[in-house]
PDB file of C-alpha atoms in Angstrom:
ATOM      1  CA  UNK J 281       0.000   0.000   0.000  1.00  0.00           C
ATOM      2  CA  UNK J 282       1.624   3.333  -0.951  1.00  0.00           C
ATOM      3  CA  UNK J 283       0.313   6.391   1.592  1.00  0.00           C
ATOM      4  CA  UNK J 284      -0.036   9.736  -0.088  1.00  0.00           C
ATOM      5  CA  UNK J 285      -1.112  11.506   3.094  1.00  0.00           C
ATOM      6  CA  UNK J 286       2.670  12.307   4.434  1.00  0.00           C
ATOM      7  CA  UNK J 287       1.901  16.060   3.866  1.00  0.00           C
ATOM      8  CA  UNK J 288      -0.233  16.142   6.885  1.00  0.00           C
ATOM      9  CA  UNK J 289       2.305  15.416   9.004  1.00  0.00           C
ATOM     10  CA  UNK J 290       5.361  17.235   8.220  1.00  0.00           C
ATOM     11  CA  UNK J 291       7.145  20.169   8.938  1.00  0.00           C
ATOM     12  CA  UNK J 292       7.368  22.342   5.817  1.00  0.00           C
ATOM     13  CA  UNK J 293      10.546  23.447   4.835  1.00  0.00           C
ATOM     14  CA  UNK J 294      12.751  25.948   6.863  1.00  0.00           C
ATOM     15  CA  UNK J 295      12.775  28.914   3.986  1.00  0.00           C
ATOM     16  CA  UNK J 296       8.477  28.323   4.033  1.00  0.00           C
ATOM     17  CA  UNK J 297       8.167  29.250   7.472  1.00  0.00           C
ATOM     18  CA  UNK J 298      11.227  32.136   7.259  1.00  0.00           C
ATOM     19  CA  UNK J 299       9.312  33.656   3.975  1.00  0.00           C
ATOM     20  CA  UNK J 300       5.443  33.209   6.128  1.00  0.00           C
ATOM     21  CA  UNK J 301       6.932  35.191   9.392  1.00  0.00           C
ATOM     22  CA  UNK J 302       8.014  37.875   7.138  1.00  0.00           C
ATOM     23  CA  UNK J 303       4.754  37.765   5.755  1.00  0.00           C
ATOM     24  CA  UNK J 304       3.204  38.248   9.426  1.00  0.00           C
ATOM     25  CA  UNK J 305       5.416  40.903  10.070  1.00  0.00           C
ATOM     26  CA  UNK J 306       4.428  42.935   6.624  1.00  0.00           C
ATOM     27  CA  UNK J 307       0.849  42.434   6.781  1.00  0.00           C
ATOM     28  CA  UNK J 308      -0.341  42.136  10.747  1.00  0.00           C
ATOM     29  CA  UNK J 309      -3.822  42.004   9.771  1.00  0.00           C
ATOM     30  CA  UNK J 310      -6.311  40.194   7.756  1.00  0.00           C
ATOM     31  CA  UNK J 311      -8.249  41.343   4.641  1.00  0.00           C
ATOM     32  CA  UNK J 312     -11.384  42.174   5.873  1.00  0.00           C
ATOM     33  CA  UNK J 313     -10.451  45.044   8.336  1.00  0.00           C
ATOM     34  CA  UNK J 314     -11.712  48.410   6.621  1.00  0.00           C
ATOM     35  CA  UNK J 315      -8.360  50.548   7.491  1.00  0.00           C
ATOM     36  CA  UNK J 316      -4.719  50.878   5.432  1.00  0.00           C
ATOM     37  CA  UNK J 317      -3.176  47.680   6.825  1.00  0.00           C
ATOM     38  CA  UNK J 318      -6.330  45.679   6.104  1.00  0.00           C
ATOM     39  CA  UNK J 319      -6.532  47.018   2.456  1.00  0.00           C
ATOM     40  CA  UNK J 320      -2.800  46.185   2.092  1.00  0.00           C
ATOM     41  CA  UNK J 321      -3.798  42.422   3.383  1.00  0.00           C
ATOM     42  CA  UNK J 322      -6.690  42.113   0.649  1.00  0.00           C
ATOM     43  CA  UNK J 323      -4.681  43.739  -2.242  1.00  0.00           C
ATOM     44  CA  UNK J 324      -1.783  40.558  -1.052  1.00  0.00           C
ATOM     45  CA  UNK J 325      -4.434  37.960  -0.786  1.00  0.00           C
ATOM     46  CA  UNK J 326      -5.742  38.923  -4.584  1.00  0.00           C
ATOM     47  CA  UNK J 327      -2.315  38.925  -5.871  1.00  0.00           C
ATOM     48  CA  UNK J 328      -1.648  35.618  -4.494  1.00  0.00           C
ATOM     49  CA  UNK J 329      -5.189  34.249  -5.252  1.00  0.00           C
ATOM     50  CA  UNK J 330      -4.428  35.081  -9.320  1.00  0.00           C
ATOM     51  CA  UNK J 331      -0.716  33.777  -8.610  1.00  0.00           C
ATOM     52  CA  UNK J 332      -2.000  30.640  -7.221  1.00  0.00           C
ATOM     53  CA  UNK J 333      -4.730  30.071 -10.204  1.00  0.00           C
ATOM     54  CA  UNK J 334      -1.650  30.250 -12.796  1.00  0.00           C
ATOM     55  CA  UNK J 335       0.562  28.013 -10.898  1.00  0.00           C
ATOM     56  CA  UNK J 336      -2.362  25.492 -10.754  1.00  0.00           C
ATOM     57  CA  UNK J 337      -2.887  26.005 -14.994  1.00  0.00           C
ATOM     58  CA  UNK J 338      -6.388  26.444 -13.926  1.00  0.00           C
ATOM     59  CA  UNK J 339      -8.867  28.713 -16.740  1.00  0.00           C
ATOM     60  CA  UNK J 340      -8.424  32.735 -15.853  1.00  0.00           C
ATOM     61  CA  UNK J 341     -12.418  32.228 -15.012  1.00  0.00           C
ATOM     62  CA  UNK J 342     -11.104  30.586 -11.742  1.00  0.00           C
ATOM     63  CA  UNK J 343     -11.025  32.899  -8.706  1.00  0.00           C
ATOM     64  CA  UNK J 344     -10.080  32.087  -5.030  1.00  0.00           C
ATOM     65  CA  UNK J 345     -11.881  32.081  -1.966  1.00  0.00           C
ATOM     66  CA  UNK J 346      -9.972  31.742   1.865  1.00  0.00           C
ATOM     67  CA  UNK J 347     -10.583  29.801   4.420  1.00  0.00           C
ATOM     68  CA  UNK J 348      -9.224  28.733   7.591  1.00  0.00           C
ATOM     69  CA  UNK J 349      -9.437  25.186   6.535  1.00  0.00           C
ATOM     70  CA  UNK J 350     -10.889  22.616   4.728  1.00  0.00           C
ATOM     71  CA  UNK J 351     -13.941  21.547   6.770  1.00  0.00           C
ATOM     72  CA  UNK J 352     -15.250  25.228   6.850  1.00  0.00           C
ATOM     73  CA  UNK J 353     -14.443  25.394   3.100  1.00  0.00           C
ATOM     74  CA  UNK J 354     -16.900  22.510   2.997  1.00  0.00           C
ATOM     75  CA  UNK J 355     -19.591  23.879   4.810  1.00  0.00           C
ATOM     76  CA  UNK J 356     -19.789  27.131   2.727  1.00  0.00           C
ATOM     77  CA  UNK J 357     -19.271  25.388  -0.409  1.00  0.00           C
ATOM     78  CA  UNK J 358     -22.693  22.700   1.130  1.00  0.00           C
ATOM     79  CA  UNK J 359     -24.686  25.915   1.826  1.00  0.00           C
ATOM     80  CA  UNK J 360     -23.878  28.116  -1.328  1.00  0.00           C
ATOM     81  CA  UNK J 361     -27.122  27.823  -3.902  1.00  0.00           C
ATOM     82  CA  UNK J 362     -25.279  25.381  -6.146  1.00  0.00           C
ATOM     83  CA  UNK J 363     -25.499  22.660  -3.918  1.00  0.00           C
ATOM     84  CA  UNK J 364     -27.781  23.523  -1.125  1.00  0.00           C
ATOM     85  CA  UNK J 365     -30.944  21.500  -1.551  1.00  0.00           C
ATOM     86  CA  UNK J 366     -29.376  19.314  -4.486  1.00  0.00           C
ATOM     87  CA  UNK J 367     -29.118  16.321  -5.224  1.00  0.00           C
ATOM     88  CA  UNK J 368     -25.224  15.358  -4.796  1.00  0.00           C
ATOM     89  CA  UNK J 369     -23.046  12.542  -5.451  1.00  0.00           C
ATOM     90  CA  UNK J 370     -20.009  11.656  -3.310  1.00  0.00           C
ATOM     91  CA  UNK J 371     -18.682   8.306  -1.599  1.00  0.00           C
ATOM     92  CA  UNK J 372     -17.966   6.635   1.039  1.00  0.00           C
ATOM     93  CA  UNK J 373     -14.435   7.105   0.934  1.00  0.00           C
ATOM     94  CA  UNK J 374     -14.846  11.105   1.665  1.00  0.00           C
ATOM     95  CA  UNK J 375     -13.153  12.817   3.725  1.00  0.00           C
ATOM     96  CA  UNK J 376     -15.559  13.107   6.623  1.00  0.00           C
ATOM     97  CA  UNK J 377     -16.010  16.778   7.048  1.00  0.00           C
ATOM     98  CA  UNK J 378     -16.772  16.537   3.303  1.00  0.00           C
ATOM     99  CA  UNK J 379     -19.692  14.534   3.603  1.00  0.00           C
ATOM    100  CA  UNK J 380     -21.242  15.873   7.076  1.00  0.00           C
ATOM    101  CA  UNK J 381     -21.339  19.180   5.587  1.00  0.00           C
ATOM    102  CA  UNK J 382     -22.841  17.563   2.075  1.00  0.00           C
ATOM    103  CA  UNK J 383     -25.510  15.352   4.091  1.00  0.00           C
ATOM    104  CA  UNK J 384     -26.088  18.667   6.136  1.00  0.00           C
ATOM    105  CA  UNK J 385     -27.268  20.942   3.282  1.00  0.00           C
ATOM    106  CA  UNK J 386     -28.259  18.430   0.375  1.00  0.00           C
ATOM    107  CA  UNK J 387     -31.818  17.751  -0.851  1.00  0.00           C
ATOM    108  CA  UNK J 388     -30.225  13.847  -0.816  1.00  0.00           C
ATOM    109  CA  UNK J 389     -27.149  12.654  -1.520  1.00  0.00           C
ATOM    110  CA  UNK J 390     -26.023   9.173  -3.214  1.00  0.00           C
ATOM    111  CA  UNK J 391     -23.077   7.554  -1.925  1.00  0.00           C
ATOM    112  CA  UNK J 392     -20.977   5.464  -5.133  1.00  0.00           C
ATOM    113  CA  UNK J 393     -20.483   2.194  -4.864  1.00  0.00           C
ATOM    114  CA  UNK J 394     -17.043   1.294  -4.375  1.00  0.00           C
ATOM    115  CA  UNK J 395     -14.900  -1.822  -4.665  1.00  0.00           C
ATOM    116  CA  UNK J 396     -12.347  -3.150  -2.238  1.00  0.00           C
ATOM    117  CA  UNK J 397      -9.502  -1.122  -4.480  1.00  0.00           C
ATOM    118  CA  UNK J 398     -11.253   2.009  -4.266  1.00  0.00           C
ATOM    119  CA  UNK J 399     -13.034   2.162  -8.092  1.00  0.00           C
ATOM    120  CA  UNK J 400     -15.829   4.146  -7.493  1.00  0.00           C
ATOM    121  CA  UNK J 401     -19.252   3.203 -10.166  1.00  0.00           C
ATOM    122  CA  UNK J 402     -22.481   5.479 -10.451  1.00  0.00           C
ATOM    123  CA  UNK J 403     -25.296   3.591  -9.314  1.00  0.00           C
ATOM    124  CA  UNK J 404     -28.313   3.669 -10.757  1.00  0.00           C
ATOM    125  CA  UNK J 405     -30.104   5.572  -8.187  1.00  0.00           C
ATOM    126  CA  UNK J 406     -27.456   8.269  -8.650  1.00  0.00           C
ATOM    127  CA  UNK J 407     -27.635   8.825 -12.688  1.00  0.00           C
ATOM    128  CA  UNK J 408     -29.812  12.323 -11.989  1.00  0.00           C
ATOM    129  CA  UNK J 409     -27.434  14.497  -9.893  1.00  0.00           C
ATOM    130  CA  UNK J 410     -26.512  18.199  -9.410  1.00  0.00           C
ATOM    131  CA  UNK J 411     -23.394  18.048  -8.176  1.00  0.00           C
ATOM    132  CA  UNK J 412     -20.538  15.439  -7.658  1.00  0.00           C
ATOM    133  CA  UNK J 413     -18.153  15.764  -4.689  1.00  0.00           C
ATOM    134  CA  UNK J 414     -15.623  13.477  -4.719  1.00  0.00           C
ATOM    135  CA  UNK J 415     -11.268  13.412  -4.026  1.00  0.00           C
ATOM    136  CA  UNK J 416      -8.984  13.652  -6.301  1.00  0.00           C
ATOM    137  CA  UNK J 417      -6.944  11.372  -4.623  1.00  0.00           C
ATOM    138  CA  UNK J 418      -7.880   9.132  -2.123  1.00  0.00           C
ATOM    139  CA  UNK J 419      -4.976   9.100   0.356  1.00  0.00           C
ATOM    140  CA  UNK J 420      -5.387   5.573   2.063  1.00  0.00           C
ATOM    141  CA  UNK J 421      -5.967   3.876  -1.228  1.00  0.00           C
ATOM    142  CA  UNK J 422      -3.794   5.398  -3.550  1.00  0.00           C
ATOM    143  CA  UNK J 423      -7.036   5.572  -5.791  1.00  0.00           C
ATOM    144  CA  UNK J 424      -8.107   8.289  -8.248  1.00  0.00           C
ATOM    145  CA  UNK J 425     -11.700   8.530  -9.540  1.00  0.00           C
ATOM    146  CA  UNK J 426     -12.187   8.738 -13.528  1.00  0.00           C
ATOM    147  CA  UNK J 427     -13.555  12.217 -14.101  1.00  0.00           C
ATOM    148  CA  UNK J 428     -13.838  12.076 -17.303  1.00  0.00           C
ATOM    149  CA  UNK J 429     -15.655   8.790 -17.469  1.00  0.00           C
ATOM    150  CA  UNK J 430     -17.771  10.309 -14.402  1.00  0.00           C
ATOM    151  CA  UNK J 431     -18.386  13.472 -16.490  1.00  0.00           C
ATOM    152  CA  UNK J 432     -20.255  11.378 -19.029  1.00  0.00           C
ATOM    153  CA  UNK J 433     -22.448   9.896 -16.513  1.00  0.00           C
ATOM    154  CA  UNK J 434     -23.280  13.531 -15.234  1.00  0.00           C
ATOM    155  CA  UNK J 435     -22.442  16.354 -17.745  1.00  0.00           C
ATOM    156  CA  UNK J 436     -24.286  18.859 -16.538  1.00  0.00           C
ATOM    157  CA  UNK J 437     -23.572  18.292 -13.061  1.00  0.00           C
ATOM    158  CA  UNK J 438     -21.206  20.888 -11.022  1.00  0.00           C
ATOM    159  CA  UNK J 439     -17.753  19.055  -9.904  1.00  0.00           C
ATOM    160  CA  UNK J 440     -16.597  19.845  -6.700  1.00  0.00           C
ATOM    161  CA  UNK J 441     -13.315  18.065  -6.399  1.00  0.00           C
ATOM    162  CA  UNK J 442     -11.055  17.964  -3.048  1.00  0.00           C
ATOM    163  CA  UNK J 443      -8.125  18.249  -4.381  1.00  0.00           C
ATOM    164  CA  UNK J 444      -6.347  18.375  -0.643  1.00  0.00           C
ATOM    165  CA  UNK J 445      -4.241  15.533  -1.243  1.00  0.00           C
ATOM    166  CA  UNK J 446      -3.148  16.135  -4.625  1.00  0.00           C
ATOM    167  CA  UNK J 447      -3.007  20.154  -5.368  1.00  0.00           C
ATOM    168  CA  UNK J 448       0.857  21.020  -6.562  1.00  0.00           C
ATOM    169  CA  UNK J 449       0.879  17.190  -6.714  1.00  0.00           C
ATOM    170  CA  UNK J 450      -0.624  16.378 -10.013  1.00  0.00           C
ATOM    171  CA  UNK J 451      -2.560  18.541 -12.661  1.00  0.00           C
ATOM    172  CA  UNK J 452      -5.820  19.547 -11.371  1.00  0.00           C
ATOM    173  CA  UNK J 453      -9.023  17.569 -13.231  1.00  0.00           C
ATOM    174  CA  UNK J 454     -10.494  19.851 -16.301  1.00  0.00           C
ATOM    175  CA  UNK J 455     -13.622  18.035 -15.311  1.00  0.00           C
ATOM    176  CA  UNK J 456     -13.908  20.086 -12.183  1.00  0.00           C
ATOM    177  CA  UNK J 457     -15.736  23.358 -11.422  1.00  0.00           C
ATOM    178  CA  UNK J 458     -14.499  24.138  -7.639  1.00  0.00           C
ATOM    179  CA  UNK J 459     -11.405  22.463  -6.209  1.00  0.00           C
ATOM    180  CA  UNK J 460     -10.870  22.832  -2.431  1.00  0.00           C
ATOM    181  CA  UNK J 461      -6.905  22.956  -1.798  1.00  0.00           C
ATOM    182  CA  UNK J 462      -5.056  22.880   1.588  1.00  0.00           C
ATOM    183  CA  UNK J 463      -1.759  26.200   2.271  1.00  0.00           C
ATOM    184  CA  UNK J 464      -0.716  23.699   4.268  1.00  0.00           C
ATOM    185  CA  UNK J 465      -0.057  20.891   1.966  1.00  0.00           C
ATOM    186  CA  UNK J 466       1.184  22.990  -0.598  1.00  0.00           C
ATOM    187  CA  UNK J 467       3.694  24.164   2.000  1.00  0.00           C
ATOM    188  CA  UNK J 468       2.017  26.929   3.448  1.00  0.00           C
ATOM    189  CA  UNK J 469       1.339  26.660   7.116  1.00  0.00           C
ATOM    190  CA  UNK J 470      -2.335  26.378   7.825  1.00  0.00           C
ATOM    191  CA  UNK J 471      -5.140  27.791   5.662  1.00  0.00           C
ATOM    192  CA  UNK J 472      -7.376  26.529   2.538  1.00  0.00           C
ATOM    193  CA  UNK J 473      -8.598  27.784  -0.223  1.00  0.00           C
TER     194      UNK J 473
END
């Protein structure tokens, strides 16, 4: 078994954590306070948000939202009016705080079937669906699901794809729509996007 989740559990480099204190020390402040400091914050965050976009070869259309981390990333993404009240595929092999904040705000929501490797299939209960929330990559397993065989099964669903695990990894799906990524995997301490 190969484990992908190391990330999660290491330090991140010396020059990371040298370049994010200097970062502290130039803007004190976060992006939503209405005075000179807080403006300088936002204008960063922007600049960074487009920066990150092009490193991750995602469309121009993409923008960037911030979070503090992934499971509140989840839960605004579960009660935004693209998903709230849908119907929404995901599996089993979630990431918990995925699918509580899915179950918490869908209409209903399918689970895949799923073999013992990880392959995920549509059932057939879950061939009408609004929205798909699934990994990238599923840590434990190793697995990835087949977007683009999944696509065909729901093409005009919206793909929601964590891409925790994987971001600055391997290229993001074109299948997806919104990808939730993790600073702190991509060597930033603490934070998602």
């Amino acid at each position: 078994m190969i484990y992908f989740d190391h990330g999660a559990g290491e330090y991140p480099p010396e020059g990371v954590l040298t370049h994010y204190l200097d970062l502290i020390r130039e803007f004190p402040t976060n992006g939503e306070t209405g005075h000179l400091l807080g403006r300088r914050t936002r204008q960063a965050l922007d600049h960074c948000a487009k920066h990150l976009v092009s490193l991750l070869e995602l469309p121009d259309r993409f923008g960037v939202l911030w979070f503090n981390g992934a499971a509140e990333a989840f839960r605004f993404a579960a009660s935004t009016p693209a998903l709230a009240m849908r119907k929404i595929v995901s599996s089993p092999l979630e990431h918990p705080s995925l699918n509580a904040a899915l179950a918490g705000a869908a209409k209903e929501l399918f689970l895949l079937e799923c073999d013992e490797t990880g392959t995920l299939s549509p059932g057939e209960t879950a061939r009408f669906a609004d929205c798909v929330a699934l990994h990238q990559l599923q840590s434990e397993l190793g697995t990835m699901p087949d977007f683009t065989r999944l696509r065909a099964v729901y093409p005009d669903a919206l793909f929601l794809i964590d891409a925790i695990q994987s971001a600055g990894k391997l290229p993001l799906p074109r299948e997806g729509n919104v990808f939730a990524l993790s600073g702190s995997k991509l060597g930033i301490p603490g934070g998602g996007a």
